[in-house]
mmCIF file of C-alpha atoms and ligand atoms in Angstrom:
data_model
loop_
_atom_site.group_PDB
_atom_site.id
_atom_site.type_symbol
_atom_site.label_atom_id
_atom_site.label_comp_id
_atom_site.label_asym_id
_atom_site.label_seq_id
_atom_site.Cartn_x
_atom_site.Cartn_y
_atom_site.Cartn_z
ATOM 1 C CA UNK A 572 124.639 114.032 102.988
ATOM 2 C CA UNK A 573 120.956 114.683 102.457
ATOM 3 C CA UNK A 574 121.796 117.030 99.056
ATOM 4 C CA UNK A 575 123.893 114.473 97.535
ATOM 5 C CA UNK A 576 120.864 112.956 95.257
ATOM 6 C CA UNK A 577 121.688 113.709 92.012
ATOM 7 C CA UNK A 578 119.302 113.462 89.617
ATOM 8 C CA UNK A 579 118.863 113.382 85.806
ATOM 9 C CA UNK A 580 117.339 116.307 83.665
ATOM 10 C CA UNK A 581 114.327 113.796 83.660
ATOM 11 C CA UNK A 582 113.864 112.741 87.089
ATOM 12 C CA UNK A 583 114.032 116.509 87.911
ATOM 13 C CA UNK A 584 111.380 117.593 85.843
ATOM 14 C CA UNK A 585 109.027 114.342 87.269
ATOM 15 C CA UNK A 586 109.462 115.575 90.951
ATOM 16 C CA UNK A 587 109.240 119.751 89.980
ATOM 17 C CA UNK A 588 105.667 118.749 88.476
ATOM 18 C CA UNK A 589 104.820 116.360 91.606
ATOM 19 C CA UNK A 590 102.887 118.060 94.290
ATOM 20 C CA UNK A 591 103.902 115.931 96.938
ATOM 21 C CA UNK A 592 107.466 115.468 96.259
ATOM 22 C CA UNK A 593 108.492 119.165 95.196
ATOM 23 C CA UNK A 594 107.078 122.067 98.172
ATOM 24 C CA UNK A 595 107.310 124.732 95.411
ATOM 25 C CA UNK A 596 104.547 122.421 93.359
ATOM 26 C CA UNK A 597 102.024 122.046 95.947
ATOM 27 C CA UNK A 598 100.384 124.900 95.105
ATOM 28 C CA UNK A 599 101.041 125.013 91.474
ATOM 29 C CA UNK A 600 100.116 121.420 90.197
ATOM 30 C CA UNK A 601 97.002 118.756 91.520
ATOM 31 C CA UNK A 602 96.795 115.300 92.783
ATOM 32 C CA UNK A 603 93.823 113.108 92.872
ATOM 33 C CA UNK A 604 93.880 109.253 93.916
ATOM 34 C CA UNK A 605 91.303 106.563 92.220
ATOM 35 C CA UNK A 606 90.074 104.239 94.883
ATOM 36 C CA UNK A 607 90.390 100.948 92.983
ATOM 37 C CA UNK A 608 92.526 98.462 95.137
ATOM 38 C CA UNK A 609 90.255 96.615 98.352
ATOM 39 C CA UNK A 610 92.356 93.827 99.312
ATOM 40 C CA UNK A 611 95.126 93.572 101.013
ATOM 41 C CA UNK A 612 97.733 91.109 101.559
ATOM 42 C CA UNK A 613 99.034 91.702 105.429
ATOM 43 C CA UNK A 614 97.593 92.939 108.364
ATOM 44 C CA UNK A 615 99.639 96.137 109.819
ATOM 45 C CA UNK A 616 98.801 96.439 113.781
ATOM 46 C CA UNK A 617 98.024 99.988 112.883
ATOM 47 C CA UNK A 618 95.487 99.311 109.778
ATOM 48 C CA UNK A 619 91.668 99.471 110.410
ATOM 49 C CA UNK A 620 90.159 97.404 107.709
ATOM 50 C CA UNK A 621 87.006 98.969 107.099
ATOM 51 C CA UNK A 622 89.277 102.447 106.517
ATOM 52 C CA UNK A 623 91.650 103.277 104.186
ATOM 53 C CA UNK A 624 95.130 102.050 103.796
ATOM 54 C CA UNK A 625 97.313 103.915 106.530
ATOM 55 C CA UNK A 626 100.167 103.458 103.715
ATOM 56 C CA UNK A 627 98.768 107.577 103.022
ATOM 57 C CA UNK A 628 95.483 108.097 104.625
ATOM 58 C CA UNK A 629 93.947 108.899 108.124
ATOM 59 C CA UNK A 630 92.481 106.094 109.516
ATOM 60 C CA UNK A 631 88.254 106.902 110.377
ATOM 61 C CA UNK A 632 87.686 107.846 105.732
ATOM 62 C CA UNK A 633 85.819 105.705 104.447
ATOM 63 C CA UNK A 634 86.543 106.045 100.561
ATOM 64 C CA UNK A 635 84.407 105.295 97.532
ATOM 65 C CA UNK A 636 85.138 102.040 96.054
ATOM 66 C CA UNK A 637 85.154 102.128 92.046
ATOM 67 C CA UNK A 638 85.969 99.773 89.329
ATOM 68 C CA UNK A 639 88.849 100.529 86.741
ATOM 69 C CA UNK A 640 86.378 101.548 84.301
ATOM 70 C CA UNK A 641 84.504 104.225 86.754
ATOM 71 C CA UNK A 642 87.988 105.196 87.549
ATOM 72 C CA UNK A 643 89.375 105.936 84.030
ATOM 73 C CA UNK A 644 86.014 108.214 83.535
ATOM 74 C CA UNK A 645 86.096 110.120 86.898
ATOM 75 C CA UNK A 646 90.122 110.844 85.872
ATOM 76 C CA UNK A 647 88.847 112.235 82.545
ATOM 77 C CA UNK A 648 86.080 114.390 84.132
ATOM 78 C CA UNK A 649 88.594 115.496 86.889
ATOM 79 C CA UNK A 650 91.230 116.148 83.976
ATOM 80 C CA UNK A 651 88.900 118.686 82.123
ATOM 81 C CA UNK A 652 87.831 120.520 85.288
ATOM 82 C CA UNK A 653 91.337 121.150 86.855
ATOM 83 C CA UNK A 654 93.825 121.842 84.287
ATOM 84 C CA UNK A 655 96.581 121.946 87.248
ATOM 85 C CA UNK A 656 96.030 118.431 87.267
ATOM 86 C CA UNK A 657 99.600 116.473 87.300
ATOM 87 C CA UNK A 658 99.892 113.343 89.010
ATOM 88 C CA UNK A 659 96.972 110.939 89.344
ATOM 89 C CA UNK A 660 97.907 108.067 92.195
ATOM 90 C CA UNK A 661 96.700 104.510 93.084
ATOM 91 C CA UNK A 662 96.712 104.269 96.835
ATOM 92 C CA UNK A 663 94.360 102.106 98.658
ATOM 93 C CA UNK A 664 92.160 101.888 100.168
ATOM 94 C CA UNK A 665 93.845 98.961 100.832
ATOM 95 C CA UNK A 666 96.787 97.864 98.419
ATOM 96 C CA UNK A 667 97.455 98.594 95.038
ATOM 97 C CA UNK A 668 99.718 95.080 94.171
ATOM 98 C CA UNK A 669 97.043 92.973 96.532
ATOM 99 C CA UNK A 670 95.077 94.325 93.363
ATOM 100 C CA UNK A 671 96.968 93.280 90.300
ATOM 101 C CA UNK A 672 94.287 93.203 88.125
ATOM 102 C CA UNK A 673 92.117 96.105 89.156
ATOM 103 C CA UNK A 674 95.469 98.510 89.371
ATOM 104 C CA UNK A 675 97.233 97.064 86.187
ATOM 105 C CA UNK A 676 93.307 97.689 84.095
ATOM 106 C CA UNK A 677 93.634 101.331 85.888
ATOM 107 C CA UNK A 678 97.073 101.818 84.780
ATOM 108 C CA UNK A 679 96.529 100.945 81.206
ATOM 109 C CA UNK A 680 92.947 102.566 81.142
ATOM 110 C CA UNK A 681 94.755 106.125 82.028
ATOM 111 C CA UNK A 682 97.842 105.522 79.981
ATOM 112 C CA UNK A 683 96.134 105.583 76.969
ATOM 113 C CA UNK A 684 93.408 108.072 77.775
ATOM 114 C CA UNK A 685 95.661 110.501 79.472
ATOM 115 C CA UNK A 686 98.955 109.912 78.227
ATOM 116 C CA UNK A 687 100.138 113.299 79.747
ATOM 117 C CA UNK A 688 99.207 112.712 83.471
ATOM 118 C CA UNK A 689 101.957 111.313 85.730
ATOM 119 C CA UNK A 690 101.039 108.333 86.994
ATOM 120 C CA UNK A 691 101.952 106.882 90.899
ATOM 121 C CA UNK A 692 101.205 103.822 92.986
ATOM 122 C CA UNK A 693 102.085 103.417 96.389
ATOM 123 C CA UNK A 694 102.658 100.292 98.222
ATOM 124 C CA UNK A 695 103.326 97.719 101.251
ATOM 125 C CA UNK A 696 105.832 96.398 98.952
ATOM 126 C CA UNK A 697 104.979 92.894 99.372
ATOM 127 C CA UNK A 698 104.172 91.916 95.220
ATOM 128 C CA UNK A 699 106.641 95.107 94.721
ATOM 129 C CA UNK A 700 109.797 92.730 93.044
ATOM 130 C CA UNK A 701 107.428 90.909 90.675
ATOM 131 C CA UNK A 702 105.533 93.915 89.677
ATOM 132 C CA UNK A 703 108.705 96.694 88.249
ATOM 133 C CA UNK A 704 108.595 95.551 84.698
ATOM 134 C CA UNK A 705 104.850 95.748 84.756
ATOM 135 C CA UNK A 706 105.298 99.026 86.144
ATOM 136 C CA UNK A 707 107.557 100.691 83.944
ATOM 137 C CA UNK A 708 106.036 99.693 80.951
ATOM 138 C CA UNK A 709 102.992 101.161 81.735
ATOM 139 C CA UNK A 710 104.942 104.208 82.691
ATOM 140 C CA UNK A 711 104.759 104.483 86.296
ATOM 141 C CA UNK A 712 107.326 107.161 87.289
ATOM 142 C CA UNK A 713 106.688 107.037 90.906
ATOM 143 C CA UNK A 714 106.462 104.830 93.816
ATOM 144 C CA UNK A 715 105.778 105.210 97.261
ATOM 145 C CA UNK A 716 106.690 102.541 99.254
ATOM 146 C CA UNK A 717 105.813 101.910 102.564
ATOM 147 C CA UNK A 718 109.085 100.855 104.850
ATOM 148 C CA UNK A 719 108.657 100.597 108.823
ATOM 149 C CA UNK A 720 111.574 98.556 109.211
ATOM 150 C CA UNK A 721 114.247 96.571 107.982
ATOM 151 C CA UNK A 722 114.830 94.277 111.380
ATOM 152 C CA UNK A 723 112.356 91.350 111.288
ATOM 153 C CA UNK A 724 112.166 91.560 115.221
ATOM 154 C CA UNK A 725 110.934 95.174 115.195
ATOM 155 C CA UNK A 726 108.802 94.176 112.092
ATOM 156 C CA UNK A 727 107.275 91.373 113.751
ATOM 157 C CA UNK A 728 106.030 93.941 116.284
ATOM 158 C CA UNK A 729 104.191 95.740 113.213
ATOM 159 C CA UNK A 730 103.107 93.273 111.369
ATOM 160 C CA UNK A 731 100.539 90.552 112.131
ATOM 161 C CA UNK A 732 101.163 88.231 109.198
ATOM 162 C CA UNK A 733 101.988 88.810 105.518
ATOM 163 C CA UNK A 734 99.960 86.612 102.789
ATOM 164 C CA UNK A 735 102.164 85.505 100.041
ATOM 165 C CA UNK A 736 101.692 83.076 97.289
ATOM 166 C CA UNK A 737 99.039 81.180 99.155
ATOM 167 C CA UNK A 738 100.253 80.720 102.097
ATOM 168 C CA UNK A 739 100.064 83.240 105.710
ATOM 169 C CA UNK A 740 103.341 83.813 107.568
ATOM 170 C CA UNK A 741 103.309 84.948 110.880
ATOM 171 C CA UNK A 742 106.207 86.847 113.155
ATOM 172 C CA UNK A 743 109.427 86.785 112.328
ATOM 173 C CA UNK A 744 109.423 84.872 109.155
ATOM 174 C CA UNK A 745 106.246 86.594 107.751
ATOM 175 C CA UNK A 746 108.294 90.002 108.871
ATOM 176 C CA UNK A 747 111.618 88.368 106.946
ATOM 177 C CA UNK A 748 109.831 88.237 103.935
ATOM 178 C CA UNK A 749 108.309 91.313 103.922
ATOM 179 C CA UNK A 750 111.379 93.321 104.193
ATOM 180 C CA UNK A 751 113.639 90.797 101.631
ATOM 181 C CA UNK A 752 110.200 91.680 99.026
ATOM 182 C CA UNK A 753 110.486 95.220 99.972
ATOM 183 C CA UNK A 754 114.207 95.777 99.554
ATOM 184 C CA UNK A 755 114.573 94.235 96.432
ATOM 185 C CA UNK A 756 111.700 95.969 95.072
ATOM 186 C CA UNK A 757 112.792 99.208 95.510
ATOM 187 C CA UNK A 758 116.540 98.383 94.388
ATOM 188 C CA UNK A 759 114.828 97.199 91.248
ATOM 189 C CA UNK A 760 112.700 100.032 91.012
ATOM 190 C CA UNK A 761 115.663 102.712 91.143
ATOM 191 C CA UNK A 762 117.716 100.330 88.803
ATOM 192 C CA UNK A 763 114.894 101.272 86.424
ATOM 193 C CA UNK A 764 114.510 104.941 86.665
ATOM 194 C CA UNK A 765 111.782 104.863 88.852
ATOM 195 C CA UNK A 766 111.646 107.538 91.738
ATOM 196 C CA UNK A 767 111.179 105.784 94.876
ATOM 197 C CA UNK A 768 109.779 107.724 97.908
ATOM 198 C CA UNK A 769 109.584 106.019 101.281
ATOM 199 C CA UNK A 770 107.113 106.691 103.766
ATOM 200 C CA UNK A 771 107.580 105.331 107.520
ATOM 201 C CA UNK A 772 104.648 105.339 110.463
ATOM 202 C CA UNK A 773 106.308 106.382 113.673
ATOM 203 C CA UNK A 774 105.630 103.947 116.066
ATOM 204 C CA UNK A 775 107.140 105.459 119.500
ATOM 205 C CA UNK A 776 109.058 102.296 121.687
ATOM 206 C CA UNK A 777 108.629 100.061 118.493
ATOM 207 C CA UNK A 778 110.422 102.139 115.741
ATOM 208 C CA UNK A 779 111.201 105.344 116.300
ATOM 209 C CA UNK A 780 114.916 105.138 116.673
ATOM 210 C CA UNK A 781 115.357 102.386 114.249
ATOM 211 C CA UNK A 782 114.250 104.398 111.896
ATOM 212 C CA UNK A 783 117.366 105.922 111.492
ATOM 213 C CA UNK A 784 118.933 102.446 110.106
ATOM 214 C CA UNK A 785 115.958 102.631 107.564
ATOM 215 C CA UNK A 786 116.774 105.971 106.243
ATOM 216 C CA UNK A 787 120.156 104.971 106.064
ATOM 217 C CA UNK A 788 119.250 101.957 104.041
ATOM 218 C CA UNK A 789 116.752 103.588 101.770
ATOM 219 C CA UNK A 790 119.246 106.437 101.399
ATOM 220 C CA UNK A 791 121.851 103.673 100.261
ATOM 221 C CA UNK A 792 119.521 102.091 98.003
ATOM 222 C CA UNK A 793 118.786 105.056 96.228
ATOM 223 C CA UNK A 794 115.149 106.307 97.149
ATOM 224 C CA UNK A 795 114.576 110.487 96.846
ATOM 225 C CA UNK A 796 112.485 111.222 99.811
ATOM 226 C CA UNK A 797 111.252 110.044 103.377
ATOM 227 C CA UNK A 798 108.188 110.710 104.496
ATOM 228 C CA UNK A 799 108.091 109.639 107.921
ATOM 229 C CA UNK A 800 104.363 110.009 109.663
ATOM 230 C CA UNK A 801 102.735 109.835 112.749
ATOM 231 C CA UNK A 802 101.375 106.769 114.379
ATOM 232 C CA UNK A 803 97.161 107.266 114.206
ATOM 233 C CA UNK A 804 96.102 104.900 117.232
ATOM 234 C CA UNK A 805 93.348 106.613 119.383
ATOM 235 C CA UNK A 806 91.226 103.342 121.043
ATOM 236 C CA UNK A 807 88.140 104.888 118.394
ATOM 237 C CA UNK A 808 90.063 103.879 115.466
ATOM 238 C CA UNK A 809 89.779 100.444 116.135
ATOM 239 C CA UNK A 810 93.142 98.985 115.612
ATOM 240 C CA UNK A 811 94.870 96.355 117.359
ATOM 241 C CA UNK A 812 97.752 99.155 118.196
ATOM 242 C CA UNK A 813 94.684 101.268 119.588
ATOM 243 C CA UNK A 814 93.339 98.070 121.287
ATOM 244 C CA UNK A 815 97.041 97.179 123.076
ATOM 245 C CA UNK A 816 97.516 100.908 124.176
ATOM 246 C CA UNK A 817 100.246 101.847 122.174
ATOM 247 C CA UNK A 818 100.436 105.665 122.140
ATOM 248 C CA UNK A 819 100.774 107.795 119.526
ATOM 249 C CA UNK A 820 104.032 110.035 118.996
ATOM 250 C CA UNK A 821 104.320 113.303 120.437
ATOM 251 C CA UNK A 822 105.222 116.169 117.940
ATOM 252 C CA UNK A 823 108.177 117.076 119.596
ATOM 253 C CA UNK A 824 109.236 112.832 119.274
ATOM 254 C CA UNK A 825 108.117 113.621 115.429
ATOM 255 C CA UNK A 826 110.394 117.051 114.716
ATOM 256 C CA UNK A 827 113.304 115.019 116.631
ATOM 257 C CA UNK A 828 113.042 111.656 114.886
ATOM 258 C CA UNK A 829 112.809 113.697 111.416
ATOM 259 C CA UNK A 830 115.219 115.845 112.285
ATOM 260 C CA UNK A 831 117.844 112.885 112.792
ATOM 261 C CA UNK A 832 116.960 111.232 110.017
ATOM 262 C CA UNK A 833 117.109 114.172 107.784
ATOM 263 C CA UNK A 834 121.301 113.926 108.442
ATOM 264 C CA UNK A 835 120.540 110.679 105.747
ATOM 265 C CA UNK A 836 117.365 111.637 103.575
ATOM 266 C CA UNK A 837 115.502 114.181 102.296
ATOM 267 C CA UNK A 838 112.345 114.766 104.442
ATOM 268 C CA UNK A 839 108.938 115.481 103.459
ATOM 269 C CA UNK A 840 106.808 117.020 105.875
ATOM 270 C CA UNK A 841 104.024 118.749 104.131
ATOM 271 C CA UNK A 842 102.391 115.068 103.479
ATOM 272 C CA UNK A 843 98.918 115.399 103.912
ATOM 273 C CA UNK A 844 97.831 111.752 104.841
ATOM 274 C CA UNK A 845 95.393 112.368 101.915
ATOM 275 C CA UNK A 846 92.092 109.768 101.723
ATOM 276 C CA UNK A 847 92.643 106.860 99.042
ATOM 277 C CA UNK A 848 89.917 108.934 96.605
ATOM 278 C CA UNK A 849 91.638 112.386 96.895
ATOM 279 C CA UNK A 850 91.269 115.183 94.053
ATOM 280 C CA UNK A 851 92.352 118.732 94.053
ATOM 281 C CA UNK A 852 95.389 120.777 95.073
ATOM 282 C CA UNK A 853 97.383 119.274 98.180
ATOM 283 C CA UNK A 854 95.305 120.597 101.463
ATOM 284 C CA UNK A 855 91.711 120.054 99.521
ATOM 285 C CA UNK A 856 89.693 117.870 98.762
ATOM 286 C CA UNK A 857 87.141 118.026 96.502
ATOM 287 C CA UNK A 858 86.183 114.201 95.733
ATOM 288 C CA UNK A 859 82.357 115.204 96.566
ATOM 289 C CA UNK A 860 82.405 117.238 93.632
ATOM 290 C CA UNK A 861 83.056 114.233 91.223
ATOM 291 C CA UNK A 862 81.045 111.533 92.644
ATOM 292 C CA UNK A 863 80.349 108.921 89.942
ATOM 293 C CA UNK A 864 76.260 109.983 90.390
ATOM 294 C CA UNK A 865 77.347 113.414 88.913
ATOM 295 C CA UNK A 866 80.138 112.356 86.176
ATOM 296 C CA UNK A 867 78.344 112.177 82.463
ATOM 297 C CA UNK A 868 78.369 108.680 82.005
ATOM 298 C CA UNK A 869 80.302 108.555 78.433
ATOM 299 C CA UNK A 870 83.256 111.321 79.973
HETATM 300 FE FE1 SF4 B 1239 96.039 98.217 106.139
HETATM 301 FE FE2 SF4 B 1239 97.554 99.398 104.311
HETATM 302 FE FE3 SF4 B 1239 98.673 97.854 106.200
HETATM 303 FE FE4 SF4 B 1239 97.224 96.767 104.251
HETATM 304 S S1 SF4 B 1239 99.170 97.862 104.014
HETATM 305 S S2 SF4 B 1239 97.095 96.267 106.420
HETATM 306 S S3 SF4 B 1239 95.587 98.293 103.956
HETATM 307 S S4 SF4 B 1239 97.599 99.797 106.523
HETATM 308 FE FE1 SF4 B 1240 100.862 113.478 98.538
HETATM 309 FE FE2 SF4 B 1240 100.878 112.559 101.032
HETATM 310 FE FE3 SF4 B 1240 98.580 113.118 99.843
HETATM 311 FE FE4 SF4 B 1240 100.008 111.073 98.959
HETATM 312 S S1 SF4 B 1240 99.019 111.280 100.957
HETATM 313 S S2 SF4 B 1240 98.951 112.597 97.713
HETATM 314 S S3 SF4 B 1240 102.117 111.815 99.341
HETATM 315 S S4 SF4 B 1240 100.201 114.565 100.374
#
């Protein structure tokens, strides 16, 4: 059942202290994401490009675009001025392990400036299986993976192609390899210690009753929490899911689809779809008050 994740003294403490993960820390602890990771390596029929990554964030933000080094100094400046904060996240705008460089500098920047701070990526899963060791040593205690499906012929309906070690695979065999990369990386990732939450977009006639099978599987595999969210496809946004019509889910299709997979996984429902350059308590956002223009420039 849904309560029978047991977790170590350790991984308890990690998701009490985690605003998104624990609904009594929302309130209690802060969150801010660092906007250092353009590129990405596959083309979701739900992702606007010029927006951030719909991994966590609303399609129609535009986030600020900084370098590891502007990062490391807006976390310190954010650091002083909220005290609450507790988890500081690598999210887009598009994603993190399309970014090796620019997330792994980030990583190792706040490590060793703010060795208290939890730190969290969260990811297509694509470069997840080669990326775990890196991962861990730097300390990363939580990953958010996003999982849509685990059939390549509901993928393929998702997915427009997947870029992987040079080459561009389309359909069902770009969708394949997506799923085999995103399996394995989060069995590796709970093999380490590593707590694993899985966020799924709602995609009503594509996925929306398959994703029972995928809290099943992510529930077998290990992962802590599902996060499933809503489809964002209104023609505005500019996606090819907004282009082809493809509706959005009504709540009612939401509650249901959560509720049935909730007989499997823990859900999370108080996710706020935050932007990829996020700071303050879940629910705010207060990113304008720590633009880089502001920020001392030795913080
Ligand atoms: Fe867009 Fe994120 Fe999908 Fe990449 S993983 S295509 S940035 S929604
Ligand atoms: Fe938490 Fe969701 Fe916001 Fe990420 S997008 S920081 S999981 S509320």
């Amino acid at each position: 059942s849904a309560s029978s994740t047991q977790f170590t003294r350790a991984q308890a403490d990690k998701v009490a202290q985690h605003p998104c993960y624990s609904p009594g820390a929302h309130h209690r602890y802060a969150r801010m994401h660092l906007a250092v990771a353009p590129a990405c390596n596959v083309q979701c029929n739900y992702c606007n490009r010029k927006f951030d990554c719909a991994n966590e964030s609303r399609p129609g933000v535009v986030s600020e675009l900084i370098s590891p080094q502007e990062a490391i100094r807006k976390a310190k400046a954010v650091a002083a001025a909220i005290p609450q904060l507790s988890v500081i996240g690598i999210a887009g705008p598009g994603d993190p392990l399309a970014n090796l460089g620019r997330t792994f500098n980030t990583l190792e920047g706040l490590r060793s400036q703010l060795p208290d701070v939890k730190l969290c990526v969260s990811t297509n899963g694509l470069m997840l299986p080669q990326s775990v060791d890196q991962l861990v040593e730097l300390g990363v205690d939580h990953v958010t993976v996003t999982l849509n499906a685990i059939d390549a012929r509901v993928s393929e309906q998702i997915y427009a192609w997947v870029d992987y070690d040079g080459e561009r695979y389309y359909g069902k065999e770009g969708a394949q390899l997506l799923i085999d990369q995103q399996l394995e990386g989060i069995s590796k990732l709970i093999e380490r210690g590593v707590l694993v939450k899985i966020n799924s977009v709602l995609i009503p006639g594509i996925n929306d009753v398959h994703l029972l099978e995928v809290s099943e599987a992510v529930r077998q595999a290990g992962a802590f929490l599902h996060n499933i969210m809503p489809l964002i496809s209104k023609p505005e946004h500019g996606t090819h899911f907004g282009l082809t019509g493809q509706r959005e889910p009504l709540d009612y299709e939401l509650a249901q689809i959560r509720e049935l997979c909730g007989a499997h996984m823990p859900q999370m429902a108080h996710c706020q779809q935050c932007r990829a350059d996020a700071v303050g308590m879940l629910g705010e956002d207060r990113s304008q008050e720590f633009n880089l223009e502001q920020l001392p420039e030795h913080a």
